[in-house]
Amino acid sequence: MTKTIRVEALARVEGEGGLFVEVDGDRVREVRLDIFEPPRFFEALLRGRDHREAPDITARICGICPVAYQLSAVRAMEDALSVTVSPPIEDLRRLFHCGEWIQSHALHVFMLHAPDFLGFDSAFRMADEHPFWFDAGLELKRAGNDIIRAVGGREVHPINARVGGWHRTPSRRRIEALREPLERARELSEQAVRWVAGFDVPSLEARREWVSLHHPGEYAMNWGRIVSSEGLDAPVREVFDHIVESQVPHSTALHATRSDGGVFGLGPMARFAANFGQLLDPVKALAREVGAEPPIFNPFRSIVVRALEIRQCIEDALELVRVYRDDFDPHVAYEPR
């Protein structure tokens, strides 16, 4: 007996998509994730533009995660120009990116993912029975947005990052004001890890190759080398020597495979597998406490990993706030080739 499951619109994903599943008896014959969000042709928009425009243009790809796109564009331009920036500039970039991870991960954990585990059709329904956790998600998201606004100039599509550094240096007083909300967020994030670790999850082991960034000195966010659980280790500029992108008829999103056709996983669980050793000690101890040490192959436990990354970013951000000084040169001089 053949059964078809079709979801025309997935309501709790960061984007627009649908799902098609065909089951024959106890065998799944086909699964298709349809991404029908219209392509926006950013690659074409960038052609012929000044290299300094790339960060602000690419930030518009996403309103939830503009920092990742903006800093990726900055680093790509700097790599092309052989530009190296100072440690204080890099520290401020990391604080900037911590802000995005905190707010974006909080949105995912509390508003999109937790309602599924708890049997609610929306985060607002969940709020009726779990008001503490709904409010905690909003407070964590606010703490992340505060960082983005302080460092980047505004919460959505920030404007302060530039090739070679920053347009302006945030004042010490402005950065210090982040400390109190981050200290409150630290306690909430620790409670959240224990909360989501207690969710009932299906028993499933989906073993795969994990691919992510890795940096020897920190938990990799926006720079490092491309590594995998199967031995891949390459600089970012060689990504397309190892990863092949292709178009499929049912999706506007590109599909990616290894150059040999193998499939792989990305995201928090891949980062966690590659960078567990770079977690700060309190976060590593918390991961062990809740039984979340890599390798983790149950995709339903990604919510625990994402919550741990929130905790990591808050601890990281607090240290960056503590050592911040505003008397450094916010940009470097360079001559484009």
GROMACS .gro file of C-alpha atoms in nm:
model
  337
    1MET     CA    1   0.000   0.000   0.000
    2THR     CA    2   0.142   0.335  -0.107
    3LYS     CA    3   0.090   0.642   0.107
    4THR     CA    4   0.170   0.999   0.013
    5ILE     CA    5   0.234   1.279   0.261
    6ARG     CA    6   0.236   1.629   0.120
    7VAL     CA    7   0.291   1.949   0.320
    8GLU     CA    8   0.236   2.244   0.090
    9ALA     CA    9   0.393   2.502   0.321
   10LEU     CA   10   0.626   2.435   0.613
   11ALA     CA   11   0.536   2.696   0.871
   12ARG     CA   12   0.834   2.682   1.106
   13VAL     CA   13   1.140   2.703   0.886
   14GLU     CA   14   1.356   3.007   0.820
   15GLY     CA   15   1.249   3.041   0.459
   16GLU     CA   16   0.976   2.901   0.237
   17GLY     CA   17   0.939   2.533   0.157
   18GLY     CA   18   0.719   2.228   0.123
   19LEU     CA   19   0.761   1.854   0.184
   20PHE     CA   20   0.667   1.549  -0.022
   21VAL     CA   21   0.703   1.193   0.114
   22GLU     CA   22   0.601   0.869  -0.056
   23VAL     CA   23   0.589   0.551   0.154
   24ASP     CA   24   0.532   0.200   0.017
   25GLY     CA   25   0.443  -0.028   0.309
   26ASP     CA   26   0.725   0.015   0.557
   27ARG     CA   27   0.968   0.148   0.298
   28VAL     CA   28   1.020   0.517   0.221
   29ARG     CA   29   1.044   0.548  -0.156
   30GLU     CA   30   1.096   0.922  -0.195
   31VAL     CA   31   1.145   1.232   0.018
   32ARG     CA   32   1.156   1.572  -0.146
   33LEU     CA   33   1.211   1.906   0.023
   34ASP     CA   34   1.078   2.177  -0.206
   35ILE     CA   35   1.237   2.518  -0.157
   36PHE     CA   36   1.027   2.762  -0.354
   37GLU     CA   37   1.158   3.089  -0.216
   38PRO     CA   38   1.235   3.296  -0.526
   39PRO     CA   39   1.602   3.329  -0.622
   40ARG     CA   40   1.732   3.682  -0.569
   41PHE     CA   41   2.040   3.673  -0.792
   42PHE     CA   42   2.287   3.831  -0.552
   43GLU     CA   43   2.578   3.692  -0.750
   44ALA     CA   44   2.458   3.886  -1.054
   45LEU     CA   45   2.394   4.200  -0.848
   46LEU     CA   46   2.759   4.205  -0.738
   47ARG     CA   47   2.908   4.185  -1.087
   48GLY     CA   48   3.079   4.507  -1.186
   49ARG     CA   49   3.031   4.669  -0.845
   50ASP     CA   50   3.304   4.824  -0.630
   51HIS     CA   51   3.449   4.564  -0.391
   52ARG     CA   52   3.357   4.789  -0.096
   53GLU     CA   53   2.988   4.752  -0.181
   54ALA     CA   54   2.987   4.373  -0.144
   55PRO     CA   55   2.938   4.358   0.237
   56ASP     CA   56   2.634   4.587   0.241
   57ILE     CA   57   2.475   4.417  -0.060
   58THR     CA   58   2.522   4.062   0.069
   59ALA     CA   59   2.390   4.158   0.415
   60ARG     CA   60   2.049   4.192   0.245
   61ILE     CA   61   2.037   3.821   0.164
   62CYS     CA   62   1.880   3.752   0.505
   63GLY     CA   63   1.723   3.965   0.776
   64ILE     CA   64   1.783   3.701   1.044
   65CYS     CA   65   2.149   3.626   0.971
   66PRO     CA   66   2.290   3.932   0.789
   67VAL     CA   67   2.613   3.929   0.992
   68ALA     CA   68   2.724   3.592   0.852
   69TYR     CA   69   2.677   3.712   0.494
   70GLN     CA   70   2.834   4.051   0.561
   71LEU     CA   71   3.144   3.914   0.732
   72SER     CA   72   3.182   3.641   0.470
   73ALA     CA   73   3.186   3.908   0.201
   74VAL     CA   74   3.435   4.116   0.401
   75ARG     CA   75   3.668   3.819   0.441
   76ALA     CA   76   3.637   3.722   0.075
   77MET     CA   77   3.739   4.075  -0.032
   78GLU     CA   78   4.026   4.081   0.219
   79ASP     CA   79   4.148   3.744   0.099
   80ALA     CA   80   4.145   3.865  -0.261
   81LEU     CA   81   4.338   4.179  -0.162
   82SER     CA   82   4.578   3.999   0.078
   83VAL     CA   83   4.459   4.221   0.364
   84THR     CA   84   4.524   4.118   0.725
   85VAL     CA   85   4.350   4.312   1.003
   86SER     CA   86   4.455   4.367   1.364
   87PRO     CA   87   4.349   4.145   1.660
   88PRO     CA   88   4.117   4.416   1.805
   89ILE     CA   89   3.930   4.431   1.473
   90GLU     CA   90   3.896   4.051   1.474
   91ASP     CA   91   3.775   4.052   1.836
   92LEU     CA   92   3.503   4.303   1.752
   93ARG     CA   93   3.398   4.091   1.454
   94ARG     CA   94   3.366   3.790   1.680
   95LEU     CA   95   3.152   3.985   1.927
   96PHE     CA   96   2.939   4.099   1.632
   97HIS     CA   97   2.894   3.741   1.514
   98CYS     CA   98   2.819   3.618   1.869
   99GLY     CA   99   2.527   3.861   1.873
  100GLU     CA  100   2.383   3.712   1.558
  101TRP     CA  101   2.420   3.352   1.679
  102ILE     CA  102   2.251   3.436   2.010
  103GLN     CA  103   1.947   3.600   1.850
  104SER     CA  104   1.917   3.362   1.555
  105HIS     CA  105   1.967   3.047   1.764
  106ALA     CA  106   1.716   3.174   2.024
  107LEU     CA  107   1.458   3.226   1.750
  108HIS     CA  108   1.517   2.873   1.624
  109VAL     CA  109   1.523   2.697   1.963
  110PHE     CA  110   1.231   2.871   2.134
  111MET     CA  111   1.003   2.985   1.852
  112LEU     CA  112   1.051   2.727   1.576
  113HIS     CA  113   1.184   2.404   1.726
  114ALA     CA  114   1.063   2.369   2.087
  115PRO     CA  115   0.690   2.392   1.997
  116ASP     CA  116   0.728   2.078   1.783
  117PHE     CA  117   0.879   1.878   2.069
  118LEU     CA  118   0.611   1.998   2.311
  119GLY     CA  119   0.316   1.939   2.077
  120PHE     CA  120   0.212   2.298   2.002
  121ASP     CA  121   0.121   2.434   1.661
  122SER     CA  122   0.293   2.766   1.730
  123ALA     CA  123   0.522   2.942   1.976
  124PHE     CA  124   0.223   3.152   2.088
  125ARG     CA  125   0.034   2.837   2.187
  126MET     CA  126   0.344   2.718   2.370
  127ALA     CA  127   0.354   3.052   2.556
  128ASP     CA  128   0.016   2.980   2.716
  129GLU     CA  129   0.157   2.678   2.903
  130HIS     CA  130   0.527   2.769   2.911
  131PRO     CA  131   0.536   3.148   2.957
  132PHE     CA  132   0.877   3.137   3.128
  133TRP     CA  133   1.044   2.975   2.829
  134PHE     CA  134   0.868   3.195   2.577
  135ASP     CA  135   0.986   3.504   2.765
  136ALA     CA  136   1.334   3.352   2.805
  137GLY     CA  137   1.358   3.309   2.428
  138LEU     CA  138   1.263   3.674   2.375
  139GLU     CA  139   1.515   3.793   2.634
  140LEU     CA  140   1.796   3.589   2.479
  141LYS     CA  141   1.703   3.718   2.135
  142ARG     CA  142   1.705   4.074   2.267
  143ALA     CA  143   2.053   4.027   2.416
  144GLY     CA  144   2.183   3.917   2.076
  145ASN     CA  145   2.013   4.203   1.896
  146ASP     CA  146   2.163   4.450   2.146
  147ILE     CA  147   2.511   4.332   2.045
  148ILE     CA  148   2.439   4.361   1.673
  149ARG     CA  149   2.301   4.713   1.717
  150ALA     CA  150   2.593   4.826   1.935
  151VAL     CA  151   2.861   4.692   1.701
  152GLY     CA  152   2.691   4.706   1.362
  153GLY     CA  153   2.479   5.019   1.391
  154ARG     CA  154   2.139   4.850   1.370
  155GLU     CA  155   1.982   4.511   1.434
  156VAL     CA  156   1.880   4.419   1.078
  157HIS     CA  157   2.119   4.462   0.786
  158PRO     CA  158   2.390   4.630   0.998
  159ILE     CA  159   2.611   4.889   0.832
  160ASN     CA  160   2.934   4.930   1.033
  161ALA     CA  161   3.142   4.638   0.901
  162ARG     CA  162   3.368   4.715   0.607
  163VAL     CA  163   3.655   4.567   0.410
  164GLY     CA  164   3.962   4.629   0.625
  165GLY     CA  165   3.778   4.674   0.955
  166TRP     CA  166   3.499   4.904   1.071
  167HIS     CA  167   3.359   5.240   0.971
  168ARG     CA  168   3.342   5.348   1.336
  169THR     CA  169   3.466   5.213   1.668
  170PRO     CA  170   3.188   5.162   1.927
  171SER     CA  171   3.262   5.346   2.249
  172ARG     CA  172   3.378   5.156   2.554
  173ARG     CA  173   3.067   5.277   2.735
  174ARG     CA  174   2.842   5.143   2.456
  175ILE     CA  175   3.003   4.799   2.471
  176GLU     CA  176   3.011   4.792   2.852
  177ALA     CA  177   2.632   4.843   2.853
  178LEU     CA  178   2.601   4.494   2.703
  179ARG     CA  179   2.742   4.329   3.015
  180GLU     CA  180   2.430   4.330   3.236
  181PRO     CA  181   2.186   4.180   2.981
  182LEU     CA  182   2.449   3.922   2.885
  183GLU     CA  183   2.495   3.817   3.248
  184ARG     CA  184   2.120   3.762   3.279
  185ALA     CA  185   2.124   3.576   2.947
  186ARG     CA  186   2.405   3.350   3.069
  187GLU     CA  187   2.187   3.203   3.343
  188LEU     CA  188   1.889   3.167   3.110
  189SER     CA  189   2.098   2.994   2.846
  190GLU     CA  190   2.230   2.741   3.097
  191GLN     CA  191   1.878   2.661   3.213
  192ALA     CA  192   1.768   2.634   2.849
  193VAL     CA  193   2.033   2.370   2.772
  194ARG     CA  194   1.905   2.151   3.056
  195TRP     CA  195   1.543   2.213   2.948
  196VAL     CA  196   1.583   2.107   2.584
  197ALA     CA  197   1.812   1.817   2.682
  198GLY     CA  198   1.513   1.672   2.867
  199PHE     CA  199   1.284   1.664   2.562
  200ASP     CA  200   1.163   1.322   2.446
  201VAL     CA  201   1.318   1.257   2.106
  202PRO     CA  202   1.276   0.969   1.861
  203SER     CA  203   1.551   0.710   1.858
  204LEU     CA  204   1.733   0.770   1.531
  205GLU     CA  205   2.096   0.746   1.425
  206ALA     CA  206   2.157   0.913   1.089
  207ARG     CA  207   2.529   0.866   1.041
  208ARG     CA  208   2.694   1.090   0.786
  209GLU     CA  209   3.004   1.287   0.708
  210TRP     CA  210   3.007   1.620   0.892
  211VAL     CA  211   3.156   1.923   0.713
  212SER     CA  212   3.223   2.253   0.888
  213LEU     CA  213   3.475   2.526   0.956
  214HIS     CA  214   3.744   2.458   1.215
  215HIS     CA  215   3.978   2.701   1.385
  216PRO     CA  216   4.249   2.579   1.625
  217GLY     CA  217   4.220   2.875   1.861
  218GLU     CA  218   3.845   2.927   1.896
  219TYR     CA  219   3.504   2.775   1.830
  220ALA     CA  220   3.477   2.834   1.456
  221MET     CA  221   3.212   3.082   1.347
  222ASN     CA  222   3.316   3.274   1.037
  223TRP     CA  223   3.674   3.180   0.963
  224GLY     CA  224   3.908   2.883   0.968
  225ARG     CA  225   3.960   2.584   0.741
  226ILE     CA  226   3.702   2.350   0.590
  227VAL     CA  227   3.724   2.014   0.766
  228SER     CA  228   3.518   1.699   0.779
  229SER     CA  229   3.477   1.393   0.995
  230GLU     CA  230   3.614   1.189   0.702
  231GLY     CA  231   3.946   1.369   0.674
  232LEU     CA  232   3.879   1.672   0.454
  233ASP     CA  233   4.106   1.964   0.551
  234ALA     CA  234   4.133   2.253   0.307
  235PRO     CA  235   4.140   2.634   0.295
  236VAL     CA  236   3.807   2.804   0.229
  237ARG     CA  237   3.915   2.930  -0.112
  238GLU     CA  238   3.936   2.564  -0.229
  239VAL     CA  239   3.579   2.481  -0.130
  240PHE     CA  240   3.466   2.403  -0.485
  241ASP     CA  241   3.751   2.158  -0.532
  242HIS     CA  242   3.572   1.939  -0.278
  243ILE     CA  243   3.205   2.044  -0.291
  244VAL     CA  244   2.986   2.039  -0.603
  245GLU     CA  245   2.664   2.241  -0.629
  246SER     CA  246   2.384   2.149  -0.867
  247GLN     CA  247   2.028   2.252  -0.948
  248VAL     CA  248   1.730   2.016  -0.917
  249PRO     CA  249   1.390   2.075  -1.081
  250HIS     CA  250   1.184   2.092  -0.760
  251SER     CA  251   1.393   2.349  -0.570
  252THR     CA  252   1.532   2.698  -0.616
  253ALA     CA  253   1.803   2.614  -0.361
  254LEU     CA  254   2.123   2.458  -0.490
  255HIS     CA  255   2.200   2.103  -0.377
  256ALA     CA  256   2.554   2.029  -0.264
  257THR     CA  257   2.745   1.700  -0.258
  258ARG     CA  258   3.106   1.599  -0.215
  259SER     CA  259   3.299   1.590  -0.541
  260ASP     CA  260   3.272   1.210  -0.535
  261GLY     CA  261   2.893   1.230  -0.500
  262GLY     CA  262   2.881   1.164  -0.127
  263VAL     CA  263   2.632   1.345   0.094
  264PHE     CA  264   2.725   1.536   0.407
  265GLY     CA  265   2.574   1.732   0.694
  266LEU     CA  266   2.629   2.095   0.790
  267GLY     CA  267   2.519   2.326   1.069
  268PRO     CA  268   2.542   2.309   1.448
  269MET     CA  269   2.601   1.934   1.477
  270ALA     CA  270   2.884   1.946   1.222
  271ARG     CA  271   3.044   2.244   1.396
  272PHE     CA  272   3.004   2.072   1.732
  273ALA     CA  273   3.174   1.757   1.608
  274ALA     CA  274   3.470   1.947   1.464
  275ASN     CA  275   3.511   2.207   1.738
  276PHE     CA  276   3.412   2.045   2.068
  277GLY     CA  277   3.769   2.087   2.192
  278GLN     CA  278   3.745   2.464   2.134
  279LEU     CA  279   3.439   2.509   2.358
  280LEU     CA  280   3.500   2.718   2.667
  281ASP     CA  281   3.539   2.504   2.981
  282PRO     CA  282   3.199   2.590   3.142
  283VAL     CA  283   3.021   2.504   2.817
  284LYS     CA  284   3.214   2.181   2.772
  285ALA     CA  285   3.123   2.081   3.128
  286LEU     CA  286   2.756   2.158   3.064
  287ALA     CA  287   2.760   1.951   2.744
  288ARG     CA  288   2.898   1.653   2.935
  289GLU     CA  289   2.643   1.704   3.212
  290VAL     CA  290   2.352   1.671   2.968
  291GLY     CA  291   2.512   1.385   2.773
  292ALA     CA  292   2.586   1.587   2.463
  293GLU     CA  293   2.938   1.491   2.361
  294PRO     CA  294   3.018   1.428   1.994
  295PRO     CA  295   2.970   1.242   1.782
  296ILE     CA  296   2.594   1.297   1.787
  297PHE     CA  297   2.403   1.151   1.493
  298ASN     CA  298   2.045   1.191   1.613
  299PRO     CA  299   1.918   1.496   1.419
  300PHE     CA  300   1.650   1.561   1.682
  301ARG     CA  301   1.923   1.644   1.931
  302SER     CA  302   2.042   1.936   1.722
  303ILE     CA  303   1.826   2.156   1.946
  304VAL     CA  304   2.057   2.070   2.238
  305VAL     CA  305   2.366   2.154   2.035
  306ARG     CA  306   2.215   2.485   1.924
  307ALA     CA  307   2.131   2.572   2.286
  308LEU     CA  308   2.491   2.494   2.383
  309GLU     CA  309   2.613   2.727   2.109
  310ILE     CA  310   2.400   3.005   2.260
  311ARG     CA  311   2.569   2.940   2.593
  312GLN     CA  312   2.911   2.944   2.422
  313CYS     CA  313   2.843   3.274   2.247
  314ILE     CA  314   2.722   3.443   2.565
  315GLU     CA  315   3.033   3.337   2.757
  316ASP     CA  316   3.252   3.441   2.465
  317ALA     CA  317   3.074   3.775   2.432
  318LEU     CA  318   3.112   3.853   2.802
  319GLU     CA  319   3.488   3.803   2.781
  320LEU     CA  320   3.511   4.018   2.467
  321VAL     CA  321   3.312   4.292   2.642
  322ARG     CA  322   3.544   4.270   2.943
  323VAL     CA  323   3.864   4.323   2.743
  324TYR     CA  324   3.728   4.572   2.488
  325ARG     CA  325   3.911   4.900   2.433
  326ASP     CA  326   3.795   5.169   2.192
  327ASP     CA  327   4.136   5.329   2.123
  328PHE     CA  328   4.240   5.109   1.830
  329ASP     CA  329   4.250   5.200   1.463
  330PRO     CA  330   3.920   5.061   1.324
  331HIS     CA  331   4.056   5.004   0.973
  332VAL     CA  332   4.372   4.925   0.782
  333ALA     CA  333   4.511   5.100   0.481
  334TYR     CA  334   4.530   4.889   0.167
  335GLU     CA  335   4.565   4.926  -0.204
  336PRO     CA  336   4.339   4.704  -0.417
  337ARG     CA  337   4.525   4.517  -0.686
   0.00000   0.00000   0.00000
